[in-house]
PDB file of C-alpha atoms and ligand atoms in Angstrom:
ATOM      1  CA  UNK A   1     -37.805  38.002 -86.788  1.00 95.00           C
ATOM      2  CA  UNK A   2     -39.350  41.210 -85.460  1.00 98.00           C
ATOM      3  CA  UNK A   3     -37.123  43.326 -83.233  1.00 98.00           C
ATOM      4  CA  UNK A   4     -38.153  46.397 -81.243  1.00 98.00           C
ATOM      5  CA  UNK A   5     -35.565  49.120 -80.665  1.00 98.00           C
ATOM      6  CA  UNK A   6     -36.760  51.036 -77.637  1.00 98.00           C
ATOM      7  CA  UNK A   7     -34.920  54.253 -76.785  1.00 98.00           C
ATOM      8  CA  UNK A   8     -35.561  56.242 -73.648  1.00 98.00           C
ATOM      9  CA  UNK A   9     -35.222  59.834 -72.487  1.00 98.00           C
ATOM     10  CA  UNK A  10     -32.992  62.391 -74.175  1.00 98.00           C
ATOM     11  CA  UNK A  11     -31.868  59.995 -76.882  1.00 98.00           C
ATOM     12  CA  UNK A  12     -33.924  62.088 -79.328  1.00 98.00           C
ATOM     13  CA  UNK A  13     -31.222  64.726 -78.800  1.00 96.00           C
ATOM     14  CA  UNK A  14     -28.396  62.528 -80.090  1.00 97.00           C
ATOM     15  CA  UNK A  15     -26.158  64.341 -82.527  1.00 95.00           C
ATOM     16  CA  UNK A  16     -26.129  67.566 -80.542  1.00 94.00           C
ATOM     17  CA  UNK A  17     -26.335  66.226 -76.984  1.00 94.00           C
ATOM     18  CA  UNK A  18     -22.923  66.087 -75.254  1.00 94.00           C
ATOM     19  CA  UNK A  19     -21.218  64.906 -78.470  1.00 94.00           C
ATOM     20  CA  UNK A  20     -17.911  64.138 -76.723  1.00 94.00           C
ATOM     21  CA  UNK A  21     -19.761  61.476 -74.706  1.00 95.00           C
ATOM     22  CA  UNK A  22     -22.448  60.298 -77.118  1.00 95.00           C
ATOM     23  CA  UNK A  23     -20.951  61.086 -80.541  1.00 92.00           C
ATOM     24  CA  UNK A  24     -22.314  63.090 -83.436  1.00 95.00           C
ATOM     25  CA  UNK A  25     -24.684  60.585 -84.983  1.00 97.00           C
ATOM     26  CA  UNK A  26     -28.390  61.257 -84.596  1.00 97.00           C
ATOM     27  CA  UNK A  27     -31.004  58.720 -83.556  1.00 98.00           C
ATOM     28  CA  UNK A  28     -32.186  58.761 -87.193  1.00 98.00           C
ATOM     29  CA  UNK A  29     -28.634  57.783 -88.256  1.00 98.00           C
ATOM     30  CA  UNK A  30     -28.703  54.871 -85.808  1.00 98.00           C
ATOM     31  CA  UNK A  31     -32.134  53.804 -87.074  1.00 98.00           C
ATOM     32  CA  UNK A  32     -30.891  53.941 -90.676  1.00 98.00           C
ATOM     33  CA  UNK A  33     -27.838  51.838 -89.734  1.00 98.00           C
ATOM     34  CA  UNK A  34     -30.140  49.263 -88.137  1.00 98.00           C
ATOM     35  CA  UNK A  35     -32.464  49.290 -91.166  1.00 98.00           C
ATOM     36  CA  UNK A  36     -29.439  48.381 -93.324  1.00 98.00           C
ATOM     37  CA  UNK A  37     -28.046  45.697 -91.050  1.00 98.00           C
ATOM     38  CA  UNK A  38     -31.251  44.042 -89.835  1.00 97.00           C
ATOM     39  CA  UNK A  39     -32.343  42.433 -93.150  1.00 97.00           C
ATOM     40  CA  UNK A  40     -28.906  40.780 -93.464  1.00 97.00           C
ATOM     41  CA  UNK A  41     -29.665  39.101 -90.141  1.00 96.00           C
ATOM     42  CA  UNK A  42     -33.235  38.211 -91.123  1.00 95.00           C
ATOM     43  CA  UNK A  43     -34.558  40.824 -88.727  1.00 97.00           C
ATOM     44  CA  UNK A  44     -37.297  43.396 -89.195  1.00 98.00           C
ATOM     45  CA  UNK A  45     -36.729  46.446 -86.965  1.00 98.00           C
ATOM     46  CA  UNK A  46     -39.260  48.818 -85.403  1.00 98.00           C
ATOM     47  CA  UNK A  47     -38.170  51.963 -83.563  1.00 98.00           C
ATOM     48  CA  UNK A  48     -39.745  53.730 -80.614  1.00 98.00           C
ATOM     49  CA  UNK A  49     -38.244  56.646 -78.698  1.00 98.00           C
ATOM     50  CA  UNK A  50     -39.950  58.246 -75.749  1.00 98.00           C
ATOM     51  CA  UNK A  51     -39.023  60.529 -72.883  1.00 98.00           C
ATOM     52  CA  UNK A  52     -41.806  59.068 -70.758  1.00 98.00           C
ATOM     53  CA  UNK A  53     -41.230  56.151 -68.384  1.00 98.00           C
ATOM     54  CA  UNK A  54     -44.874  55.063 -68.563  1.00 98.00           C
ATOM     55  CA  UNK A  55     -44.736  55.014 -72.369  1.00 98.00           C
ATOM     56  CA  UNK A  56     -41.625  52.823 -72.201  1.00 98.00           C
ATOM     57  CA  UNK A  57     -43.437  50.394 -69.917  1.00 98.00           C
ATOM     58  CA  UNK A  58     -46.475  50.370 -72.230  1.00 98.00           C
ATOM     59  CA  UNK A  59     -44.230  49.741 -75.245  1.00 98.00           C
ATOM     60  CA  UNK A  60     -42.691  46.742 -73.457  1.00 98.00           C
ATOM     61  CA  UNK A  61     -46.154  45.398 -72.558  1.00 98.00           C
ATOM     62  CA  UNK A  62     -47.411  45.932 -76.105  1.00 98.00           C
ATOM     63  CA  UNK A  63     -44.402  44.060 -77.497  1.00 98.00           C
ATOM     64  CA  UNK A  64     -45.819  40.790 -76.167  1.00 98.00           C
ATOM     65  CA  UNK A  65     -46.948  38.557 -79.017  1.00 96.00           C
ATOM     66  CA  UNK A  66     -45.618  41.064 -81.575  1.00 98.00           C
ATOM     67  CA  UNK A  67     -41.822  41.167 -81.207  1.00 98.00           C
ATOM     68  CA  UNK A  68     -39.352  38.319 -80.845  1.00 98.00           C
ATOM     69  CA  UNK A  69     -36.816  40.491 -79.062  1.00 98.00           C
ATOM     70  CA  UNK A  70     -36.077  43.968 -77.739  1.00 98.00           C
ATOM     71  CA  UNK A  71     -32.928  46.113 -77.917  1.00 98.00           C
ATOM     72  CA  UNK A  72     -33.390  48.724 -75.203  1.00 99.00           C
ATOM     73  CA  UNK A  73     -31.461  51.839 -74.288  1.00 98.00           C
ATOM     74  CA  UNK A  74     -33.378  53.079 -71.245  1.00 98.00           C
ATOM     75  CA  UNK A  75     -31.252  56.259 -70.974  1.00 98.00           C
ATOM     76  CA  UNK A  76     -31.236  57.601 -67.432  1.00 98.00           C
ATOM     77  CA  UNK A  77     -34.139  55.283 -66.489  1.00 98.00           C
ATOM     78  CA  UNK A  78     -31.450  52.574 -66.529  1.00 98.00           C
ATOM     79  CA  UNK A  79     -30.297  53.780 -63.149  1.00 98.00           C
ATOM     80  CA  UNK A  80     -33.669  54.401 -61.518  1.00 98.00           C
ATOM     81  CA  UNK A  81     -36.443  52.308 -62.977  1.00 98.00           C
ATOM     82  CA  UNK A  82     -37.469  49.197 -61.127  1.00 98.00           C
ATOM     83  CA  UNK A  83     -40.726  49.523 -63.104  1.00 98.00           C
ATOM     84  CA  UNK A  84     -38.953  49.060 -66.456  1.00 98.00           C
ATOM     85  CA  UNK A  85     -37.042  46.115 -65.004  1.00 98.00           C
ATOM     86  CA  UNK A  86     -40.332  44.570 -63.845  1.00 98.00           C
ATOM     87  CA  UNK A  87     -41.951  45.178 -67.250  1.00 98.00           C
ATOM     88  CA  UNK A  88     -39.131  43.338 -69.047  1.00 98.00           C
ATOM     89  CA  UNK A  89     -39.303  40.470 -66.558  1.00 98.00           C
ATOM     90  CA  UNK A  90     -43.083  40.426 -66.860  1.00 98.00           C
ATOM     91  CA  UNK A  91     -43.337  40.056 -70.628  1.00 98.00           C
ATOM     92  CA  UNK A  92     -40.586  37.462 -70.907  1.00 91.00           C
ATOM     93  CA  UNK A  93     -39.274  38.733 -74.259  1.00 98.00           C
ATOM     94  CA  UNK A  94     -35.498  38.332 -74.762  1.00 98.00           C
ATOM     95  CA  UNK A  95     -34.029  41.789 -74.243  1.00 98.00           C
ATOM     96  CA  UNK A  96     -30.542  43.246 -74.616  1.00 98.00           C
ATOM     97  CA  UNK A  97     -29.619  46.522 -72.927  1.00 98.00           C
ATOM     98  CA  UNK A  98     -27.350  48.848 -74.882  1.00 98.00           C
ATOM     99  CA  UNK A  99     -25.553  52.084 -74.068  1.00 98.00           C
ATOM    100  CA  UNK A 100     -23.499  54.380 -76.241  1.00 98.00           C
ATOM    101  CA  UNK A 101     -21.195  55.324 -73.383  1.00 98.00           C
ATOM    102  CA  UNK A 102     -19.470  52.957 -70.974  1.00 98.00           C
ATOM    103  CA  UNK A 103     -21.757  53.452 -67.976  1.00 98.00           C
ATOM    104  CA  UNK A 104     -19.267  51.630 -65.742  1.00 97.00           C
ATOM    105  CA  UNK A 105     -16.521  54.158 -66.479  1.00 97.00           C
ATOM    106  CA  UNK A 106     -18.584  57.252 -65.626  1.00 96.00           C
ATOM    107  CA  UNK A 107     -20.211  58.614 -62.465  1.00 96.00           C
ATOM    108  CA  UNK A 108     -20.887  56.123 -59.682  1.00 96.00           C
ATOM    109  CA  UNK A 109     -24.697  56.484 -60.045  1.00 96.00           C
ATOM    110  CA  UNK A 110     -24.514  55.242 -63.646  1.00 98.00           C
ATOM    111  CA  UNK A 111     -22.940  51.937 -62.656  1.00 96.00           C
ATOM    112  CA  UNK A 112     -26.245  50.479 -61.490  1.00 97.00           C
ATOM    113  CA  UNK A 113     -28.662  49.163 -64.076  1.00 98.00           C
ATOM    114  CA  UNK A 114     -32.007  47.795 -62.932  1.00 98.00           C
ATOM    115  CA  UNK A 115     -33.099  46.528 -66.391  1.00 98.00           C
ATOM    116  CA  UNK A 116     -29.781  44.709 -66.916  1.00 98.00           C
ATOM    117  CA  UNK A 117     -30.729  42.396 -64.043  1.00 98.00           C
ATOM    118  CA  UNK A 118     -33.452  40.835 -66.223  1.00 98.00           C
ATOM    119  CA  UNK A 119     -31.855  41.264 -69.663  1.00 98.00           C
ATOM    120  CA  UNK A 120     -29.866  38.621 -71.504  1.00 98.00           C
ATOM    121  CA  UNK A 121     -26.927  40.975 -71.237  1.00 98.00           C
ATOM    122  CA  UNK A 122     -25.663  44.503 -71.554  1.00 98.00           C
ATOM    123  CA  UNK A 123     -23.480  46.172 -74.184  1.00 98.00           C
ATOM    124  CA  UNK A 124     -21.990  49.462 -73.123  1.00 98.00           C
ATOM    125  CA  UNK A 125     -19.350  51.815 -74.416  1.00 98.00           C
ATOM    126  CA  UNK A 126     -19.095  51.233 -78.156  1.00 98.00           C
ATOM    127  CA  UNK A 127     -20.948  54.314 -79.339  1.00 97.00           C
ATOM    128  CA  UNK A 128     -23.494  53.680 -82.077  1.00 98.00           C
ATOM    129  CA  UNK A 129     -21.853  50.273 -82.687  1.00 98.00           C
ATOM    130  CA  UNK A 130     -23.405  49.161 -79.354  1.00 98.00           C
ATOM    131  CA  UNK A 131     -26.735  48.956 -81.199  1.00 98.00           C
ATOM    132  CA  UNK A 132     -25.355  46.629 -83.878  1.00 98.00           C
ATOM    133  CA  UNK A 133     -23.632  44.501 -81.245  1.00 98.00           C
ATOM    134  CA  UNK A 134     -26.871  44.388 -79.269  1.00 98.00           C
ATOM    135  CA  UNK A 135     -28.867  43.356 -82.324  1.00 98.00           C
ATOM    136  CA  UNK A 136     -26.384  40.630 -83.253  1.00 98.00           C
ATOM    137  CA  UNK A 137     -26.256  39.300 -79.680  1.00 98.00           C
ATOM    138  CA  UNK A 138     -30.052  39.269 -79.462  1.00 98.00           C
ATOM    139  CA  UNK A 139     -30.535  37.452 -82.774  1.00 98.00           C
ATOM    140  CA  UNK A 140     -27.864  34.922 -81.874  1.00 97.00           C
ATOM    141  CA  UNK A 141     -29.646  34.277 -78.570  1.00 98.00           C
ATOM    142  CA  UNK A 142     -33.084  33.939 -80.175  1.00 97.00           C
ATOM    143  CA  UNK A 143     -31.782  31.575 -82.872  1.00 96.00           C
ATOM    144  CA  UNK A 144     -30.059  29.382 -80.300  1.00 95.00           C
ATOM    145  CA  UNK A 145     -33.142  29.220 -78.101  1.00 93.00           C
ATOM    146  CA  UNK A 146     -35.535  28.433 -80.959  1.00 85.00           C
ATOM    147  CA  UNK A 147     -33.728  25.306 -82.091  1.00 71.00           C
TER     148      UNK A 147
HETATM  149  C1  DQA B 201     -26.916  56.241 -71.891  1.00 85.92           C
HETATM  150  C2  DQA B 201     -26.200  56.303 -70.538  1.00 85.92           C
HETATM  151  C3  DQA B 201     -27.100  56.868 -69.474  1.00 85.92           C
HETATM  152  O1  DQA B 201     -26.410  56.939 -68.241  1.00 85.92           O
HETATM  153  C4  DQA B 201     -27.568  58.257 -69.845  1.00 85.92           C
HETATM  154  O2  DQA B 201     -28.483  58.738 -68.872  1.00 85.92           O
HETATM  155  C5  DQA B 201     -28.155  58.318 -71.193  1.00 85.92           C
HETATM  156  C6  DQA B 201     -27.478  57.595 -72.281  1.00 85.92           C
HETATM  157  C7  DQA B 201     -25.977  55.771 -73.028  1.00 85.92           C
HETATM  158  O3  DQA B 201     -26.489  55.331 -74.045  1.00 85.92           O
HETATM  159  O4  DQA B 201     -24.753  55.880 -72.887  1.00 85.92           O
HETATM  160  O5  DQA B 201     -29.143  58.989 -71.449  1.00 85.92           O
HETATM  161  O6  DQA B 201     -27.988  55.306 -71.802  1.00 85.92           O
END
């Protein structure tokens, strides 16, 4: 099962970016964790990070016919991007939204997620473990819907 991990703006700075909120692990660390866990779940991960909204939309479009599911952390685009929401809805690929921090326990403007409206669900607040939870939830969903 091919899974795309799509990370949005500023997530390339993980490790040094506001470590009290986002932790000290780098994006590479998260990718390595996922590379270890994915095969145990029969999943093959691919990783894309971009700071560009258009590139995120293109990556979602290009996932059609290639990936069985997407784990997305849209970063700050979570709270602004109707276009990313529409892209996810448009390609009809099961998608789970993940966040390191609990976006519901922070500033008011972070409580809204456009992509979450068209995702299977959202996992928020578990640090880097959110990615593993997201992957497991996505694979469980895909397996149940392919029976
Ligand atoms: C984030 C939460 C967003 O509000 C923020 O803009 C980020 C990271 C998270 O993973 O906690 O860039 O998506």
